[in-house]
């Protein structure tokens, strides 16, 4: 049956797309974590240069304040991406299950045609 074959190919494409989306989210998260780590290193260098580690201090370096804000924003983005990753993992599991069902139906139809 041509329609079952098309359905199986569609489901396989959907699985591949969900995997790609999940990988893209994971890549973004790792890049944000790397950037955040670099900012944290820059903050500590700046604090050592100034000799001030209290962000509330009036002489706290402006660069360190800005870098801390960027690092905090990146951490917020990582948390949001984690939520999206969890949803993407569920969607991938569903797509894999749908593909397996479609493949089983196609196989069953193939066996029925072979018997006939």
Tab-separated table of N, CA and C in Angstrom:
chain	number	residue	atom	x	y	z
A	1	UNK	N	0.841	-1.178	0.000
A	1	UNK	CA	0.000	0.000	0.000
A	1	UNK	C	0.884	1.238	0.000
A	2	UNK	N	0.638	2.063	-0.972
A	2	UNK	CA	1.437	3.270	-1.130
A	2	UNK	C	1.210	4.241	0.029
A	3	UNK	N	-0.020	4.332	0.537
A	3	UNK	CA	-0.313	5.282	1.615
A	3	UNK	C	0.430	4.902	2.901
A	4	UNK	N	0.562	3.618	3.180
A	4	UNK	CA	1.291	3.189	4.387
A	4	UNK	C	2.784	3.509	4.248
A	5	UNK	N	3.308	3.316	3.045
A	5	UNK	CA	4.712	3.640	2.797
A	5	UNK	C	4.946	5.136	2.984
A	6	UNK	N	4.037	5.941	2.480
A	6	UNK	CA	4.145	7.395	2.632
A	6	UNK	C	4.047	7.785	4.105
A	7	UNK	N	3.160	7.138	4.823
A	7	UNK	CA	2.996	7.423	6.247
A	7	UNK	C	4.271	7.067	7.014
A	8	UNK	N	4.857	5.945	6.688
A	8	UNK	CA	6.091	5.519	7.360
A	8	UNK	C	7.219	6.501	7.068
A	9	UNK	N	7.333	6.917	5.814
A	9	UNK	CA	8.373	7.906	5.468
A	9	UNK	C	8.130	9.226	6.180
A	10	UNK	N	6.876	9.650	6.267
A	10	UNK	CA	6.535	10.889	6.976
A	10	UNK	C	6.929	10.782	8.441
A	11	UNK	N	6.595	9.661	9.062
A	11	UNK	CA	6.933	9.467	10.476
A	11	UNK	C	8.451	9.425	10.674
A	12	UNK	N	9.178	8.818	9.748
A	12	UNK	CA	10.645	8.783	9.836
A	12	UNK	C	11.208	10.200	9.718
A	13	UNK	N	10.629	10.991	8.825
A	13	UNK	CA	11.059	12.381	8.678
A	13	UNK	C	10.794	13.152	9.962
A	14	UNK	N	9.625	12.935	10.571
A	14	UNK	CA	9.289	13.630	11.814
A	14	UNK	C	10.254	13.253	12.937
A	15	UNK	N	10.633	11.992	13.005
A	15	UNK	CA	11.605	11.551	14.017
A	15	UNK	C	12.937	12.264	13.789
A	16	UNK	N	13.375	12.304	12.536
A	16	UNK	CA	14.647	12.969	12.220
A	16	UNK	C	14.586	14.450	12.570
A	17	UNK	N	13.470	15.081	12.298
A	17	UNK	CA	13.306	16.505	12.604
A	17	UNK	C	13.317	16.750	14.117
A	18	UNK	N	12.640	15.901	14.855
A	18	UNK	CA	12.631	16.047	16.327
A	18	UNK	C	14.034	15.850	16.893
A	19	UNK	N	14.774	14.901	16.354
A	19	UNK	CA	16.159	14.687	16.800
A	19	UNK	C	17.018	15.913	16.499
A	20	UNK	N	16.830	16.482	15.315
A	20	UNK	CA	17.592	17.671	14.929
A	20	UNK	C	17.283	18.835	15.865
A	21	UNK	N	16.008	19.022	16.185
A	21	UNK	CA	15.616	20.096	17.094
A	21	UNK	C	16.227	19.891	18.482
A	22	UNK	N	16.204	18.649	18.950
A	22	UNK	CA	16.771	18.344	20.255
A	22	UNK	C	18.277	18.612	20.266
A	23	UNK	N	18.959	18.198	19.214
A	23	UNK	CA	20.400	18.447	19.128
A	23	UNK	C	20.701	19.938	19.079
A	24	UNK	N	19.873	20.688	18.384
A	24	UNK	CA	20.071	22.129	18.289
A	24	UNK	C	19.910	22.780	19.672
A	25	UNK	N	18.913	22.353	20.428
A	25	UNK	CA	18.729	22.878	21.780
A	25	UNK	C	19.933	22.549	22.663
A	26	UNK	N	20.414	21.311	22.555
A	26	UNK	CA	21.563	20.908	23.360
A	26	UNK	C	22.810	21.702	22.982
A	27	UNK	N	22.971	21.964	21.700
A	27	UNK	CA	24.107	22.754	21.237
A	27	UNK	C	24.031	24.184	21.776
A	28	UNK	N	22.849	24.761	21.724
A	28	UNK	CA	22.667	26.118	22.250
A	28	UNK	C	22.961	26.170	23.747
A	29	UNK	N	22.482	25.177	24.468
A	29	UNK	CA	22.726	25.144	25.911
A	29	UNK	C	24.214	25.049	26.215
A	30	UNK	N	24.907	24.201	25.511
A	30	UNK	CA	26.344	24.049	25.773
A	30	UNK	C	27.103	25.326	25.398
A	31	UNK	N	26.689	25.987	24.335
A	31	UNK	CA	27.327	27.249	23.939
A	31	UNK	C	27.073	28.333	24.989
A	32	UNK	N	25.852	28.404	25.482
A	32	UNK	CA	25.535	29.384	26.528
A	32	UNK	C	26.319	29.094	27.806
A	33	UNK	N	26.468	27.813	28.139
A	33	UNK	CA	27.242	27.457	29.335
A	33	UNK	C	28.710	27.849	29.163
A	34	UNK	N	29.241	27.644	27.971
A	34	UNK	CA	30.623	28.040	27.696
A	34	UNK	C	30.789	29.549	27.822
A	35	UNK	N	29.859	30.295	27.227
A	35	UNK	CA	29.918	31.753	27.287
A	35	UNK	C	29.796	32.249	28.725
A	36	UNK	N	28.915	31.624	29.487
A	36	UNK	CA	28.742	32.007	30.892
A	36	UNK	C	30.020	31.754	31.680
A	37	UNK	N	30.667	30.638	31.423
A	37	UNK	CA	31.928	30.329	32.096
A	37	UNK	C	33.008	31.342	31.774
A	38	UNK	N	33.073	31.746	30.510
A	38	UNK	CA	34.047	32.767	30.114
A	38	UNK	C	33.771	34.083	30.823
A	39	UNK	N	32.491	34.442	30.921
A	39	UNK	CA	32.135	35.678	31.620
A	39	UNK	C	32.516	35.599	33.091
A	40	UNK	N	32.270	34.451	33.703
A	40	UNK	CA	32.637	34.290	35.119
A	40	UNK	C	34.140	34.459	35.308
A	41	UNK	N	34.938	33.926	34.377
A	41	UNK	CA	36.391	34.106	34.446
A	41	UNK	C	36.771	35.579	34.313
A	42	UNK	N	36.126	36.267	33.378
A	42	UNK	CA	36.414	37.686	33.190
A	42	UNK	C	36.023	38.495	34.425
A	43	UNK	N	34.919	38.125	35.047
A	43	UNK	CA	34.467	38.817	36.260
A	43	UNK	C	35.497	38.645	37.372
A	44	UNK	N	35.965	37.423	37.556
A	44	UNK	CA	36.928	37.193	38.636
A	44	UNK	C	38.241	37.931	38.378
A	45	UNK	N	38.674	38.003	37.121
A	45	UNK	CA	39.888	38.761	36.793
A	45	UNK	C	39.686	40.244	37.116
A	46	UNK	N	38.542	40.761	36.718
A	46	UNK	CA	38.249	42.178	36.964
A	46	UNK	C	38.154	42.470	38.464
A	47	UNK	N	37.539	41.571	39.215
A	47	UNK	CA	37.438	41.752	40.668
A	47	UNK	C	38.818	41.722	41.320
A	48	UNK	N	39.682	40.825	40.843
A	48	UNK	CA	41.041	40.766	41.403
A	48	UNK	C	41.805	42.050	41.112
A	49	UNK	N	41.637	42.558	39.879
A	49	UNK	CA	42.330	43.803	39.523
A	49	UNK	C	41.878	44.951	40.428
A	50	UNK	N	40.570	45.025	40.665
A	50	UNK	CA	40.016	46.121	41.461
A	50	UNK	C	40.175	45.866	42.957
A	51	UNK	N	40.302	44.601	43.331
A	51	UNK	CA	40.381	44.268	44.752
A	51	UNK	C	39.036	44.359	45.453
A	52	UNK	N	37.954	44.369	44.682
A	52	UNK	CA	36.599	44.485	45.238
A	52	UNK	C	35.756	43.349	44.670
A	53	UNK	N	35.156	42.556	45.561
A	53	UNK	CA	34.327	41.433	45.111
A	53	UNK	C	32.849	41.631	45.425
A	54	UNK	N	32.509	42.713	46.107
A	54	UNK	CA	31.117	42.979	46.482
A	54	UNK	C	30.440	43.808	45.393
A	55	UNK	N	29.475	43.217	44.668
A	55	UNK	CA	28.801	43.969	43.601
A	55	UNK	C	28.052	45.202	44.114
A	56	UNK	N	27.764	45.239	45.397
A	56	UNK	CA	27.062	46.392	45.960
A	56	UNK	C	27.995	47.535	46.323
A	57	UNK	N	29.264	47.309	46.291
A	57	UNK	CA	30.251	48.341	46.635
A	57	UNK	C	30.225	49.433	45.571
A	58	UNK	N	30.358	50.695	46.007
A	58	UNK	CA	30.263	51.823	45.072
A	58	UNK	C	31.373	51.817	44.020
A	59	UNK	N	32.514	51.194	44.322
A	59	UNK	CA	33.632	51.188	43.384
A	59	UNK	C	33.759	49.864	42.630
A	60	UNK	N	32.750	49.025	42.717
A	60	UNK	CA	32.780	47.750	41.998
A	60	UNK	C	32.905	48.035	40.505
A	61	UNK	N	33.761	47.324	39.798
A	61	UNK	CA	34.003	47.622	38.370
A	61	UNK	C	32.733	47.518	37.521
A	62	UNK	N	32.543	48.515	36.693
A	62	UNK	CA	31.369	48.564	35.817
A	62	UNK	C	31.356	47.383	34.858
A	63	UNK	N	32.532	47.034	34.335
A	63	UNK	CA	32.609	45.898	33.420
A	63	UNK	C	32.138	44.618	34.114
A	64	UNK	N	32.559	44.438	35.365
A	64	UNK	CA	32.166	43.235	36.102
A	64	UNK	C	30.661	43.212	36.334
A	65	UNK	N	30.069	44.373	36.610
A	65	UNK	CA	28.602	44.435	36.787
A	65	UNK	C	27.898	44.013	35.500
A	66	UNK	N	28.363	44.575	34.384
A	66	UNK	CA	27.733	44.260	33.098
A	66	UNK	C	27.931	42.784	32.740
A	67	UNK	N	29.134	42.278	32.984
A	67	UNK	CA	29.408	40.869	32.687
A	67	UNK	C	28.575	39.953	33.573
A	68	UNK	N	28.396	40.332	34.840
A	68	UNK	CA	27.569	39.529	35.737
A	68	UNK	C	26.131	39.497	35.245
A	69	UNK	N	25.633	40.639	34.775
A	69	UNK	CA	24.262	40.689	34.248
A	69	UNK	C	24.133	39.791	33.014
A	70	UNK	N	25.120	39.830	32.134
A	70	UNK	CA	25.084	38.964	30.941
A	70	UNK	C	25.144	37.494	31.336
A	71	UNK	N	25.986	37.169	32.310
A	71	UNK	CA	26.089	35.777	32.765
A	71	UNK	C	24.764	35.315	33.378
A	72	UNK	N	24.132	36.197	34.152
A	72	UNK	CA	22.828	35.857	34.742
A	72	UNK	C	21.780	35.649	33.650
A	73	UNK	N	21.813	36.505	32.639
A	73	UNK	CA	20.869	36.358	31.524
A	73	UNK	C	21.090	35.032	30.798
A	74	UNK	N	22.349	34.659	30.620
A	74	UNK	CA	22.645	33.378	29.971
A	74	UNK	C	22.129	32.211	30.812
A	75	UNK	N	22.287	32.294	32.121
A	75	UNK	CA	21.782	31.225	32.985
A	75	UNK	C	20.261	31.129	32.905
A	76	UNK	N	19.580	32.284	32.835
A	76	UNK	CA	18.129	32.269	32.652
A	76	UNK	C	17.763	31.595	31.327
A	77	UNK	N	18.503	31.913	30.286
A	77	UNK	CA	18.246	31.310	28.973
A	77	UNK	C	18.485	29.806	29.004
A	78	UNK	N	19.515	29.376	29.717
A	78	UNK	CA	19.796	27.942	29.837
A	78	UNK	C	18.645	27.228	30.524
A	79	UNK	N	18.114	27.838	31.577
A	79	UNK	CA	16.959	27.226	32.272
A	79	UNK	C	15.751	27.128	31.341
A	80	UNK	N	15.510	28.172	30.551
A	80	UNK	CA	14.389	28.141	29.605
A	80	UNK	C	14.616	27.077	28.526
A	81	UNK	N	15.840	26.961	28.061
A	81	UNK	CA	16.151	25.939	27.059
A	81	UNK	C	16.011	24.535	27.634
A	82	UNK	N	16.295	24.369	28.921
A	82	UNK	CA	16.134	23.058	29.570
A	82	UNK	C	14.667	22.635	29.533
A	83	UNK	N	13.777	23.586	29.779
A	83	UNK	CA	12.337	23.291	29.701
A	83	UNK	C	11.978	22.873	28.273
A	84	UNK	N	12.511	23.622	27.292
A	84	UNK	CA	12.250	23.279	25.889
A	84	UNK	C	12.849	21.923	25.535
A	85	UNK	N	14.013	21.622	26.107
A	85	UNK	CA	14.656	20.330	25.848
A	85	UNK	C	13.799	19.193	26.383
A	86	UNK	N	13.266	19.356	27.585
A	86	UNK	CA	12.405	18.318	28.153
A	86	UNK	C	11.181	18.079	27.255
A	87	UNK	N	10.595	19.169	26.762
A	87	UNK	CA	9.440	19.040	25.866
A	87	UNK	C	9.849	18.378	24.551
A	88	UNK	N	11.014	18.727	24.045
A	88	UNK	CA	11.493	18.142	22.789
A	88	UNK	C	11.778	16.647	22.949
A	89	UNK	N	12.289	16.260	24.118
A	89	UNK	CA	12.544	14.836	24.367
A	89	UNK	C	11.236	14.052	24.387
A	90	UNK	N	10.202	14.625	25.002
A	90	UNK	CA	8.891	13.962	25.000
A	90	UNK	C	8.336	13.858	23.580
A	91	UNK	N	8.463	14.935	22.815
A	91	UNK	CA	7.972	14.928	21.435
A	91	UNK	C	8.727	13.898	20.605
A	92	UNK	N	10.022	13.764	20.846
A	92	UNK	CA	10.815	12.763	20.121
A	92	UNK	C	10.348	11.355	20.482
A	93	UNK	N	10.117	11.107	21.753
A	93	UNK	CA	9.626	9.783	22.166
A	93	UNK	C	8.303	9.457	21.489
A	94	UNK	N	7.407	10.440	21.421
A	94	UNK	CA	6.117	10.225	20.765
A	94	UNK	C	6.301	9.965	19.271
A	95	UNK	N	7.190	10.718	18.650
A	95	UNK	CA	7.431	10.541	17.210
A	95	UNK	C	8.024	9.168	16.931
A	96	UNK	N	8.930	8.714	17.783
A	96	UNK	CA	9.530	7.381	17.611
A	96	UNK	C	8.452	6.306	17.749
A	97	UNK	N	7.570	6.471	18.734
A	97	UNK	CA	6.488	5.503	18.933
A	97	UNK	C	5.544	5.493	17.725
A	98	UNK	N	5.212	6.687	17.206
A	98	UNK	CA	4.338	6.768	16.029
A	98	UNK	C	4.995	6.112	14.812
A	99	UNK	N	6.291	6.324	14.658
A	99	UNK	CA	7.015	5.716	13.536
A	99	UNK	C	7.009	4.192	13.663
A	100	UNK	N	7.226	3.715	14.876
A	100	UNK	CA	7.224	2.262	15.094
A	100	UNK	C	5.858	1.665	14.754
A	101	UNK	N	4.797	2.356	15.141
A	101	UNK	CA	3.446	1.871	14.819
A	101	UNK	C	3.227	1.835	13.308
A	102	UNK	N	3.636	2.915	12.631
A	102	UNK	CA	3.450	2.978	11.180
A	102	UNK	C	4.270	1.892	10.484
A	103	UNK	N	5.495	1.672	10.964
A	103	UNK	CA	6.337	0.637	10.362
A	103	UNK	C	5.736	-0.745	10.594
A	104	UNK	N	5.167	-0.973	11.770
A	104	UNK	CA	4.544	-2.265	12.061
A	104	UNK	C	3.328	-2.490	11.164
A	105	UNK	N	2.544	-1.441	10.960
A	105	UNK	CA	1.380	-1.564	10.079
A	105	UNK	C	1.813	-1.860	8.642
A	106	UNK	N	2.860	-1.179	8.189
A	106	UNK	CA	3.347	-1.418	6.831
A	106	UNK	C	3.872	-2.844	6.690
A	107	UNK	N	4.572	-3.311	7.684
A	107	UNK	CA	5.103	-4.683	7.647
A	107	UNK	C	3.966	-5.698	7.626
A	108	UNK	N	2.958	-5.452	8.458
A	108	UNK	CA	1.805	-6.357	8.497
A	108	UNK	C	1.099	-6.392	7.150
A	109	UNK	N	0.933	-5.212	6.544
A	109	UNK	CA	0.293	-5.159	5.224
A	109	UNK	C	1.127	-5.900	4.185
A	110	UNK	N	2.425	-5.772	4.261
A	110	UNK	CA	3.322	-6.470	3.342
A	110	UNK	C	3.180	-7.968	3.490
A	111	UNK	N	3.066	-8.448	4.726
A	111	UNK	CA	2.913	-9.888	4.956
A	111	UNK	C	1.559	-10.361	4.443
A	112	UNK	N	0.532	-9.554	4.635
A	112	UNK	CA	-0.807	-9.914	4.144
A	112	UNK	C	-0.827	-9.995	2.625
A	113	UNK	N	-0.126	-9.080	1.954
A	113	UNK	CA	-0.086	-9.100	0.495
A	113	UNK	C	0.705	-10.317	-0.004
A	114	UNK	N	1.730	-10.688	0.743
A	114	UNK	CA	2.549	-11.839	0.349
A	114	UNK	C	1.741	-13.132	0.446
A	115	UNK	N	0.857	-13.212	1.425
A	115	UNK	CA	0.032	-14.413	1.610
A	115	UNK	C	-1.048	-14.527	0.528
A	116	UNK	N	-1.484	-13.366	0.035
A	116	UNK	CA	-2.600	-13.361	-0.907
A	116	UNK	C	-2.211	-13.726	-2.295
